[in-house]
């Protein structure tokens, strides 16, 4: 199915005309300004349930028909949402069971948003009715290009879960389905500990602050269930749409969002989209924020290994952070191009126009309370729109490819976070980002995979930081990958538990291909300085050290002091035609940089543009059938010069540049070779 | 009505003899010590409900009769309280509905104090019965000089509100009364946002941690309702008293207390009183505490533009702060005189005698567990009493007057605090105090007004910091004030919303008289240093900057760096015969000092005593019909010399001083010219 | 009754074979490894209720019989637990009332452990049934050497209390029993304050966050009740055991655990045991941790003035702290010997073997997931076992004796913590430890007593820091103790309240023997530096100063500045043939060191081994009928030399050492003279 979605880069955003129905001149003004701002697509209906169905069973779409038509007349397409992101008050009042119950077993009152139980039969019924009404009404409208299912699933400010009796029931069914017998569950959860043996499924309750909070098997399964249950709701939403429409569906994800396994969610939808709100300018240098944001886009792209849509970002400022700092001049262009560089085919804003009242009235928008087209916001958006139009044909069919992948796995994250050991914060995402950072600094594309991935063989190098839990067929896949020539980097605190969070006994899986046995893992105290040596250079341990024994691997780095002195810190082991690298230490970033520099040299992986990019400059590559477009971006607030390894051609201008490329503050240049 | 209240300065405090009824020698000793300490007035009955009515419907006053009589025989007057500050346990047990329900919808258990629902019909009935009993019994007693209505309304340690079903009902009535139709409410609250449209009044619930927390219209109206409801309860209390007694009524306020709009409360009572517990000695210098305390007294005085009573202060120490630091020698005299200097006609203590048990047993008192008349506390109180007696006739009829006012508005405070934008802490009170500080340092009286004030024309200068919300007829009054020659200083983040917390669109009110349009307001990040220049001197921005355009005003100060460079930071605009000053920046104090120094010179406003007071020294002026008494106070713990602009006469001694005045550590001198 | 318990030092720990019943080879391996590790005793059945009674009323012991027999065949004894530490899920589901209700009046859900109501008749009945089954079944088993009653009573992560209706009932009975009449209770609690008078016992509710929280009498009595109620439950557990078995009973205590008065609990059990998890290596030096741990052991020993068992410690690491740092090489030996040195007759581990799943799987154990006998943990445990075997006959009959005692009193702790005055943290335990530290540094044994102690006369010196509450016959005992020649050191903020937390009036008890009157106590602000002088040396005040008057005592130290200048800071007063010392100041440790150095010289108290031990080295003495064994321990991670005052003989080797003794890093040497 060749969809209109894939035919251009999109520019637009969330549009809430229902707030302005009594001010028709505002709506007309919107059309005029959208055209001026190079908008070609808006998202509608996200929070419109109360407008569609102001009273139970009475539906009104005329107001929206007019708007969609008027937009379409002006060549602005619509991504239409199912309106489950926020429930009408009448529904929350009449049917208390549709509201979430928190872990303390207190039912939420009506209000806020995302406040619904994913298990509630009434909620599901109400969802089916409204989705059916919307789908039926709009199924043939030529303006609609895709379905936006609900909104930011799980973003209710707590752990995304509902603990109501319906959810307890659904959880028990889910468990029955998983384990078959209560004995199997007891074994998996190791319930003999503290006399926790369950005699009956009905005895099981979700974790609670005033109930069970120490049974890890239960807690991790609860997280799996919550993630699955939300996905099931999403599937049900789509099922209704599918009765009427074959248009592609998506739901807007949120990057490193802890409560839903996005690798699993991705196959419920047709294309992936993401909301991103990086905290530019919070730090003196933008590098860490740029790295994290690039990682969010790379993760999003990796889910389907295809371009995605940036569904929400702010043209200027947020209103919900502790400190809400406005993007400085030029930053919006840079950050928009960053999304495109890493695989987005759109720049969509939250929000087109600031509302006059309530919670998000001060969130950034293209059209602000004051100023309209005179505002800086409007002008910078307009300029991004012009740029997207320029490069659309060039870029829209390309995508990022990579020879390197990082294993990032939601279940591993959950298990790590729960683990009562070492220290509270296991820093999983931080650690993953620290590895990612090297590749960003060197301008090398990198993908994310999880332990279920069937694509390991596609990569020259796979990096697996803190693989605490080995699950599924991961162990076998790693073994095969390395045996067949793959390069595998992994770290301390890996291979500790199986998918039930039960510890491996005696020997850990993969010890044979890593080439040692782990004796101990220790947390350093704050005053303890331990160093290790790699190729003659000294590096600081952050806080964790392992002691290895029976080492048959090559030792590349040694601990230098304390009881660790002389023990291997970094090892390499040949297995089949591949290699395993291991860090028996939580290193500082400087070591990662030096280590990957060596390894990538060895593997012949490098950025085509320049071997040594200036600090704060990165390159991302989108390609298709031999066409390669490099996005070179300067995240510094000063100009820099990039020494080019070969001559390049700026696009779409086709200007030739050899030797060196000048980049202004916050500038993005697209080039081909 | 010329009341005895106005005939002298009062000295005394909270007296709880019910705690000592079984130790009659303590009560006799109290009389002896009170006389010795120059006490002429005590507050009685504040927490006596259980003693008055130990069983439902059985009333006992003999115990108090004896005490009031014995005091009166010794020329000690009584301010008699209605006892609603703390409910008898039997009542809380028998009638659960009288107890407050917190926002989590859990009813409080019996206990503590201030634990009652202001809406409960039973509570109101019980209040009427006990107040009637008390009023009837004491209406003709010559010892009683005033009614002390309840105690520190709203001081229940949370947000002063009760969320019980009766309060929900009362809130809905209040809303119906305000909006008339549910459509009007929906429009005012901008409920189309997130599908929040209410179809029915009954759907409305007060804000809750597990319910609505993002609908600002609801939240601000809830704060208004809570404030109004408490005032309504107060009015009902007074109504009962008024059936029997024409004596003046008051209730003890708490300065910058966020939950009740004291400008509205003041007209329910006959005179204003306040409790003040400054944290002396917490900082190395006393200036900031002295400024805040002076502001509390000035605010209290401004409510009725008349002298007030200091109803509670500690002679020595508190027991409920994180750190409870005892007043050092001399500080009690200084702080007592500070209250008089700013408009108090009394120094009343909490408490006369420390209780032996329970929560407040370690709170400072005139009579401590150990020591009685030998304690430092007693001696310092005695000396304050002697001083009050000396100056009573001179001072009691005078009051502070001012040509400068600061706009301090409770509704603006609420709206600002709720606003989801910029950063969490909007620092409203801190900002107001920073402006106030200059006037304190220069010895110039200053009043507070709110946006409802009808007295704007009385002032040469009105300062309106962070007027986020414009409400009522404020806009018109400001326009008229300036047009007629007034001087108006206002700042960034003003005129953003109307009284419904709905943003003004396109143009903000008063932009015409200010002479510019505001394009953006930005929060600086922590590492960002931005400066501005005013009259050749450089000042640091604290954290907020605005960008102005279409500037027709005179620019008095410019930003110096970053994207702000060259933009106006400080402006002045002529309108009619008056002037508007605007700070497009959140400045450091040093700028405020320099700015007001220039402005006051221009306006010819200055302290008569000295143009340049030493640091830590201030002057306050009370006057009446040409008589002027200046309170010169040294808040330093060392002696200072004040260069006098003209000769003065110390009072009541009539000693002449010319050239310079020596002030000892913590000394207060009263002078006339 | 000469029990096998007293015949040797024990080595072993918590053993949870029920987790491995389906892996019989693990159980066989356990036997083999225990023998190798010199284990002679395990604790069984602590969390086995669900295994004993998987369905209500069906009991299974065969599984445990086999294990106990197999152990016994291998000369490994069993301490058998009553299994109330964790309830079976079926029981928590079927009988909600057995679960605790928190102070917010919400009943816990099933789960975790320690989750039972001590008052519940059903819980008590279920306990009686299971204890009876266990006792009856094992009463004659020769392997069993003692009963371990429940587990860490009160360790449920909150304040150990249950607030359910049964507990309210029990609390009211307890109060009725204590006070007899409601009038007496009202007087004791000073309820006239804030109209809190109770008319009826039924009106009394335990303290609550949403109820009474300011009535100190209630709060302290609630703490007493909770402590008593737990003890009553313990007594009931033992009563059942006693029907069948005369073996000694214990329950594992937790050192400075705030919620149970261990001085009272001790007489419910036959011998005392303790769990200790010191945070070695958290600080750069081990001294403070060593001091606290030594104090925990000394307190435990002082409860019955007899040797105790160390019932739990970790061979390596914990898993429940914020930072879990592994014991470094040698530290386990040192810390095990520390326990023996201060009176333990055992080193028992939590836990023998790490569980595979759930909360404690990463807690340190003798047998870890990886490694078994090859692990460092195993080897260090083995070596401790060998050492214990070597010294068992020498040491087992000895105990520590002391001529110095510190008053540490749970009720005083509770009252101090509740007191609303000065500052939040009253630092009671910290202060006690600061005094204790001197004696640790000088190698002098020290006991703890509480205010009920009948042993004051046994001590040459009694130290009573911050005796805020005087209770029982303490005042008379102190007077008699000093009169008869005792030396009594006490401090600021002592003698403030009686056992009802009612303040003493006018004069404080013991002022006559201390020789002064206290006028004021003041908290210093952070910026205030006050010093005092003692014997020509200057010391800093930490944060509290008292002002004394009517001083007839000798002044040993004076304040030097501020309003305190010239006032006595340290006094000494002769009374009868004894002496009272008083600190009117909260001093820094350096003063305590110098003061006690003088005082102990005067009293002729000193360590026999060396007058001046190197920093980080301590000595503890166990003795019996003239045999004296000194444990000299080096807590430094470097070697030191101890200058000996007389020649010594190393034990059990009988090696003579004169002049100086070399101690390796972390070394313990046992010597006799």
Coordinates of N, CA, C and O in Angstrom, one line a residue, chain A residues 538-647:
Chain A
X538 N 45.2 5.7 32.4 CA 44.5 5.4 33.6 C 43.0 5.9 33.5 O 42.8 7.1 33.1
X539 N 42.1 5.1 34.0 CA 40.7 5.5 34.0 C 40.1 5.3 35.3 O 40.5 4.4 36.0
X540 N 39.1 6.1 35.7 CA 38.5 6.0 37.0 C 37.2 5.1 36.9 O 36.5 5.1 35.9
X541 N 37.1 4.3 37.9 CA 35.8 3.5 38.0 C 34.7 4.4 38.5 O 35.0 5.2 39.4
X542 N 33.5 4.3 38.0 CA 32.4 5.1 38.5 C 32.0 4.5 39.9 O 32.1 5.2 40.9
X543 N 31.4 3.3 39.9 CA 31.1 2.8 41.3 C 31.0 1.3 41.4 O 30.8 0.8 42.5
X544 N 31.1 0.6 40.3 CA 31.0 -0.9 40.3 C 32.2 -1.6 39.8 O 32.7 -1.2 38.7
X545 N 32.7 -2.6 40.5 CA 33.8 -3.4 40.0 C 33.4 -4.9 40.1 O 32.8 -5.2 41.1
X546 N 33.9 -5.7 39.2 CA 33.7 -7.1 39.4 C 35.1 -7.8 39.5 O 36.1 -7.3 38.9
X547 N 35.1 -8.9 40.2 CA 36.3 -9.7 40.3 C 36.1 -10.9 39.5 O 35.2 -11.7 39.7
X548 N 37.0 -11.1 38.5 CA 36.9 -12.3 37.6 C 37.9 -13.4 38.0 O 39.0 -13.1 38.5
X549 N 37.5 -14.6 37.7 CA 38.5 -15.7 37.9 C 38.4 -16.6 36.7 O 37.6 -16.5 35.9
X550 N 39.3 -17.6 36.7 CA 39.3 -18.6 35.6 C 39.3 -17.9 34.3 O 38.6 -18.3 33.3
X551 N 40.1 -16.9 34.2 CA 40.1 -16.1 33.0 C 40.9 -16.7 31.8 O 42.1 -16.9 31.9
X552 N 40.2 -17.0 30.8 CA 40.9 -17.6 29.6 C 40.9 -16.5 28.5 O 41.5 -16.6 27.5
X553 N 40.1 -15.5 28.7 CA 40.0 -14.3 27.7 C 41.3 -13.5 27.8 O 42.1 -13.7 28.7
X554 N 41.6 -12.7 26.7 CA 42.7 -11.8 26.8 C 42.3 -10.6 27.7 O 41.2 -10.1 27.6
X555 N 43.3 -10.2 28.5 CA 43.0 -9.1 29.3 C 43.5 -7.8 28.6 O 44.7 -7.7 28.3
X556 N 42.6 -6.9 28.4 CA 43.0 -5.7 27.7 C 43.2 -4.5 28.7 O 43.8 -3.5 28.4
X557 N 42.6 -4.7 29.9 CA 42.8 -3.6 30.9 C 42.8 -4.2 32.3 O 42.1 -5.2 32.5
X558 N 43.6 -3.6 33.2 CA 43.7 -4.2 34.5 C 43.3 -3.1 35.6 O 43.6 -1.9 35.4
X559 N 42.8 -3.6 36.7 CA 42.6 -2.7 37.8 C 44.0 -2.4 38.4 O 44.9 -3.2 38.4
X560 N 44.0 -1.2 39.0 CA 45.4 -0.8 39.5 C 45.5 -0.7 41.0 O 46.6 -0.5 41.5
X561 N 44.4 -0.8 41.7 CA 44.6 -0.6 43.2 C 43.6 -1.4 44.0 O 42.7 -2.1 43.5
X562 N 43.8 -1.2 45.3 CA 42.9 -1.8 46.3 C 42.9 -3.3 46.1 O 43.8 -3.9 45.5
X563 N 41.9 -4.0 46.6 CA 41.8 -5.4 46.5 C 41.6 -5.9 45.0 O 41.7 -7.0 44.7
X564 N 41.4 -4.9 44.1 CA 41.1 -5.2 42.7 C 42.4 -5.3 41.9 O 42.4 -5.7 40.8
X565 N 43.5 -4.8 42.5 CA 44.8 -4.6 41.8 C 45.2 -5.9 41.1 O 45.2 -7.0 41.7
X566 N 45.5 -5.8 39.8 CA 45.9 -6.9 39.0 C 44.8 -7.7 38.4 O 45.0 -8.5 37.5
X567 N 43.6 -7.5 38.9 CA 42.5 -8.2 38.3 C 42.1 -7.6 36.9 O 42.3 -6.4 36.7
X568 N 41.6 -8.5 36.0 CA 41.2 -7.9 34.7 C 40.0 -7.0 34.8 O 39.1 -7.3 35.5
X569 N 40.1 -5.9 34.1 CA 39.0 -4.9 34.1 C 38.3 -5.0 32.7 O 37.0 -4.8 32.6
X570 N 39.1 -5.2 31.7 CA 38.6 -5.2 30.3 C 39.1 -6.5 29.7 O 40.3 -6.7 29.7
X571 N 38.2 -7.3 29.1 CA 38.7 -8.5 28.4 C 38.2 -8.6 27.0 O 37.2 -8.0 26.6
X572 N 38.9 -9.5 26.2 CA 38.4 -9.8 24.9 C 38.6 -11.3 24.7 O 39.6 -11.9 25.1
X573 N 37.6 -11.9 24.1 CA 37.7 -13.4 23.9 C 37.2 -13.7 22.5 O 36.2 -13.3 22.0
X574 N 38.0 -14.5 21.8 CA 37.7 -15.0 20.5 C 36.7 -16.1 20.7 O 36.8 -17.0 21.6
X575 N 35.6 -16.2 19.9 CA 34.7 -17.3 19.9 C 34.2 -17.5 18.5 O 33.7 -16.6 17.9
X576 N 34.4 -18.7 17.9 CA 34.1 -18.9 16.5 C 35.0 -17.8 15.7 O 36.1 -17.7 16.0
X577 N 34.3 -17.2 14.8 CA 35.0 -16.1 14.1 C 34.8 -14.7 14.6 O 35.2 -13.7 14.0
X578 N 34.1 -14.7 15.8 CA 33.8 -13.4 16.3 C 34.5 -13.1 17.6 O 35.4 -13.9 18.1
X579 N 34.2 -12.0 18.2 CA 34.9 -11.5 19.4 C 33.9 -11.0 20.5 O 32.9 -10.4 20.1
X580 N 34.2 -11.4 21.7 CA 33.4 -10.8 22.8 C 34.3 -9.9 23.7 O 35.4 -10.2 24.0
X581 N 33.8 -8.7 24.0 CA 34.5 -7.7 24.8 C 33.7 -7.6 26.1 O 32.4 -7.6 26.1
X582 N 34.4 -7.5 27.2 CA 33.7 -7.4 28.5 C 34.3 -6.3 29.3 O 35.5 -6.2 29.4
X583 N 33.4 -5.5 30.0 CA 33.9 -4.5 31.0 C 33.5 -5.0 32.3 O 32.3 -5.0 32.7
X584 N 34.5 -5.4 33.1 CA 34.2 -5.8 34.5 C 34.1 -4.6 35.4 O 34.4 -4.7 36.6
X585 N 33.7 -3.5 34.9 CA 33.8 -2.3 35.6 C 32.8 -1.3 35.0 O 32.5 -1.4 33.8
X586 N 32.3 -0.4 35.8 CA 31.5 0.7 35.3 C 32.4 1.9 35.0 O 32.9 2.5 36.0
X587 N 32.8 2.1 33.8 CA 33.9 3.1 33.5 C 33.3 4.5 33.3 O 32.1 4.7 33.2
X588 N 34.2 5.4 33.4 CA 33.9 6.8 33.0 C 33.8 6.9 31.5 O 34.3 6.0 30.8
X589 N 33.2 7.9 31.0 CA 33.0 8.0 29.5 C 34.3 8.0 28.7 O 34.4 7.5 27.6
X590 N 35.3 8.7 29.3 CA 36.6 8.8 28.6 C 37.1 7.4 28.1 O 37.6 7.3 27.0
X591 N 36.9 6.4 29.0 CA 37.3 5.1 28.6 C 36.5 4.6 27.4 O 37.0 4.0 26.4
X592 N 35.2 4.8 27.5 CA 34.3 4.3 26.4 C 34.8 4.9 25.1 O 34.9 4.2 24.0
X593 N 35.1 6.2 25.1 CA 35.6 6.9 23.9 C 36.8 6.2 23.3 O 36.9 5.8 22.2
X594 N 37.8 6.0 24.2 CA 39.1 5.4 23.7 C 38.9 4.0 23.2 O 39.4 3.5 22.2
X595 N 38.1 3.2 24.0 CA 37.9 1.8 23.6 C 37.2 1.7 22.3 O 37.6 0.9 21.4
X596 N 36.1 2.5 22.1 CA 35.4 2.4 20.8 C 36.2 2.9 19.6 O 36.1 2.4 18.5
X597 N 37.0 3.9 19.9 CA 37.9 4.4 18.9 C 38.8 3.3 18.4 O 38.9 3.1 17.2
X598 N 39.4 2.5 19.3 CA 40.2 1.4 18.9 C 39.4 0.3 18.1 O 39.7 -0.2 17.1
X599 N 38.2 0.0 18.7 CA 37.4 -1.1 18.2 C 36.9 -0.7 16.8 O 36.9 -1.6 15.8
X600 N 36.4 0.5 16.6 CA 35.9 0.9 15.3 C 36.9 1.0 14.2 O 36.7 0.7 13.1
X601 N 38.1 1.4 14.6 CA 39.2 1.4 13.7 C 39.4 0.0 13.2 O 39.6 -0.3 12.0
X602 N 39.4 -0.9 14.1 CA 39.6 -2.3 13.8 C 38.6 -2.9 12.9 O 38.8 -3.6 11.9
X603 N 37.3 -2.5 13.2 CA 36.2 -2.9 12.4 C 36.0 -2.1 11.1 O 35.1 -2.4 10.3
X604 N 36.8 -1.1 10.9 CA 36.6 -0.2 9.7 C 35.3 0.5 9.7 O 34.8 0.8 8.6
X605 N 34.8 0.9 10.8 CA 33.6 1.7 10.9 C 33.9 3.1 11.1 O 34.6 3.5 12.1
X606 N 33.4 4.0 10.2 CA 33.7 5.4 10.4 C 32.8 6.3 9.6 O 32.1 5.8 8.7
X607 N 32.7 7.5 10.0 CA 31.9 8.5 9.3 C 32.6 8.9 8.0 O 33.8 9.2 8.0
X608 N 31.8 8.9 6.9 CA 32.4 9.3 5.6 C 32.9 10.7 5.5 O 33.8 11.0 4.7
X609 N 32.3 11.6 6.3 CA 32.5 13.0 6.2 C 33.9 13.4 6.7 O 34.6 14.1 6.1
X610 N 34.1 13.0 8.0 CA 35.3 13.5 8.7 C 35.6 12.5 9.8 O 34.7 12.0 10.5
X611 N 36.9 12.2 9.9 CA 37.3 11.3 10.9 C 37.3 11.9 12.3 O 37.1 11.3 13.3
X612 N 37.5 13.2 12.3 CA 37.6 13.9 13.6 C 36.7 15.1 13.6 O 37.1 16.2 13.3
X613 N 35.4 14.9 14.0 CA 34.5 16.0 14.0 C 34.8 17.0 15.2 O 35.2 16.5 16.3
X614 N 34.6 18.3 15.0 CA 34.8 19.2 16.2 C 33.8 18.8 17.3 O 32.7 18.2 17.0
X615 N 34.1 19.1 18.5 CA 33.2 18.9 19.6 C 31.9 19.6 19.4 O 31.8 20.7 18.9
X616 N 30.8 18.8 19.6 CA 29.5 19.4 19.5 C 28.9 19.3 18.1 O 27.8 19.8 17.8
X617 N 29.7 18.7 17.2 CA 29.2 18.6 15.8 C 29.0 17.1 15.6 O 29.8 16.2 16.0
X618 N 27.9 16.8 14.9 CA 27.6 15.4 14.6 C 27.1 15.2 13.1 O 26.8 16.2 12.5
X619 N 27.1 14.0 12.7 CA 26.7 13.7 11.3 C 25.7 12.5 11.4 O 25.9 11.6 12.2
X620 N 24.6 12.6 10.7 CA 23.7 11.5 10.6 C 23.4 11.3 9.1 O 23.4 12.2 8.3
X621 N 23.2 10.0 8.8 CA 23.1 9.7 7.3 C 21.8 9.0 7.0 O 21.4 8.0 7.7
X622 N 21.1 9.6 6.1 CA 19.9 8.9 5.5 C 20.2 8.5 4.1 O 20.8 9.2 3.3
X623 N 19.8 7.3 3.7 CA 20.1 6.8 2.4 C 19.0 6.0 1.8 O 18.1 5.5 2.5
X624 N 19.1 5.8 0.5 CA 18.2 4.9 -0.2 C 18.8 4.6 -1.6 O 19.1 5.5 -2.4
X625 N 18.9 3.3 -1.8 CA 19.4 2.9 -3.1 C 20.6 3.7 -3.6 O 20.6 4.2 -4.7
X626 N 21.6 3.8 -2.7 CA 22.8 4.5 -3.2 C 22.8 6.0 -3.0 O 23.9 6.5 -2.9
X627 N 21.7 6.6 -2.9 CA 21.7 8.0 -2.6 C 22.0 8.1 -1.1 O 21.4 7.5 -0.3
X628 N 22.9 9.0 -0.8 CA 23.3 9.2 0.6 C 23.2 10.7 1.0 O 23.9 11.5 0.3
X629 N 22.4 11.0 2.0 CA 22.4 12.4 2.5 C 22.9 12.5 3.9 O 22.3 11.8 4.8
X630 N 23.9 13.3 4.1 CA 24.5 13.5 5.4 C 24.0 14.7 6.0 O 24.1 15.8 5.4
X631 N 23.5 14.6 7.2 CA 23.1 15.8 7.9 C 24.2 16.2 8.9 O 24.5 15.5 9.8
X632 N 24.9 17.3 8.6 CA 26.0 17.8 9.5 C 25.4 18.9 10.4 O 24.9 19.9 9.8
X633 N 25.5 18.7 11.7 CA 24.9 19.7 12.6 C 25.8 20.2 13.6 O 26.6 19.4 14.2
X634 N 25.8 21.5 13.8 CA 26.6 22.1 14.8 C 25.8 22.5 16.0 O 25.0 23.5 16.0
X635 N 25.9 21.8 17.1 CA 25.2 22.1 18.4 C 25.8 23.2 19.3 O 25.4 23.4 20.4
X636 N 26.9 23.7 18.8 CA 27.6 24.8 19.5 C 26.9 26.1 19.2 O 26.4 26.4 18.2
X637 N 27.0 27.1 20.2 CA 26.5 28.4 19.9 C 27.6 29.3 19.4 O 27.6 30.5 19.7
X638 N 28.5 28.7 18.6 CA 29.6 29.4 18.0 C 29.9 28.7 16.7 O 29.5 27.5 16.5
X639 N 30.5 29.4 15.7 CA 30.8 28.7 14.5 C 32.0 27.8 14.6 O 32.9 28.0 15.4
X640 N 32.0 26.8 13.7 CA 33.1 25.8 13.7 C 33.5 25.5 12.3 O 32.7 25.7 11.4
X641 N 34.6 24.8 12.2 CA 35.1 24.4 10.9 C 35.3 22.9 10.9 O 35.9 22.4 11.8
X642 N 34.7 22.2 9.9 CA 34.9 20.7 9.9 C 35.9 20.4 8.8 O 35.8 20.8 7.6
X643 N 37.0 19.7 9.2 CA 38.0 19.2 8.2 C 37.4 18.0 7.5 O 37.0 17.0 8.1
X644 N 37.2 18.2 6.2 CA 36.5 17.1 5.4 C 37.5 16.1 5.0 O 38.6 16.4 4.5
X645 N 37.1 14.8 5.0 CA 38.0 13.8 4.5 C 37.9 13.6 3.0 O 38.8 13.1 2.3
X646 N 36.8 14.1 2.5 CA 36.7 14.1 1.0 C 35.7 15.3 0.6 O 35.0 15.7 1.5
X647 N 35.7 15.7 -0.6 CA 34.9 16.8 -1.1 C 33.4 16.4 -0.9 O 33.1 15.2 -1.1

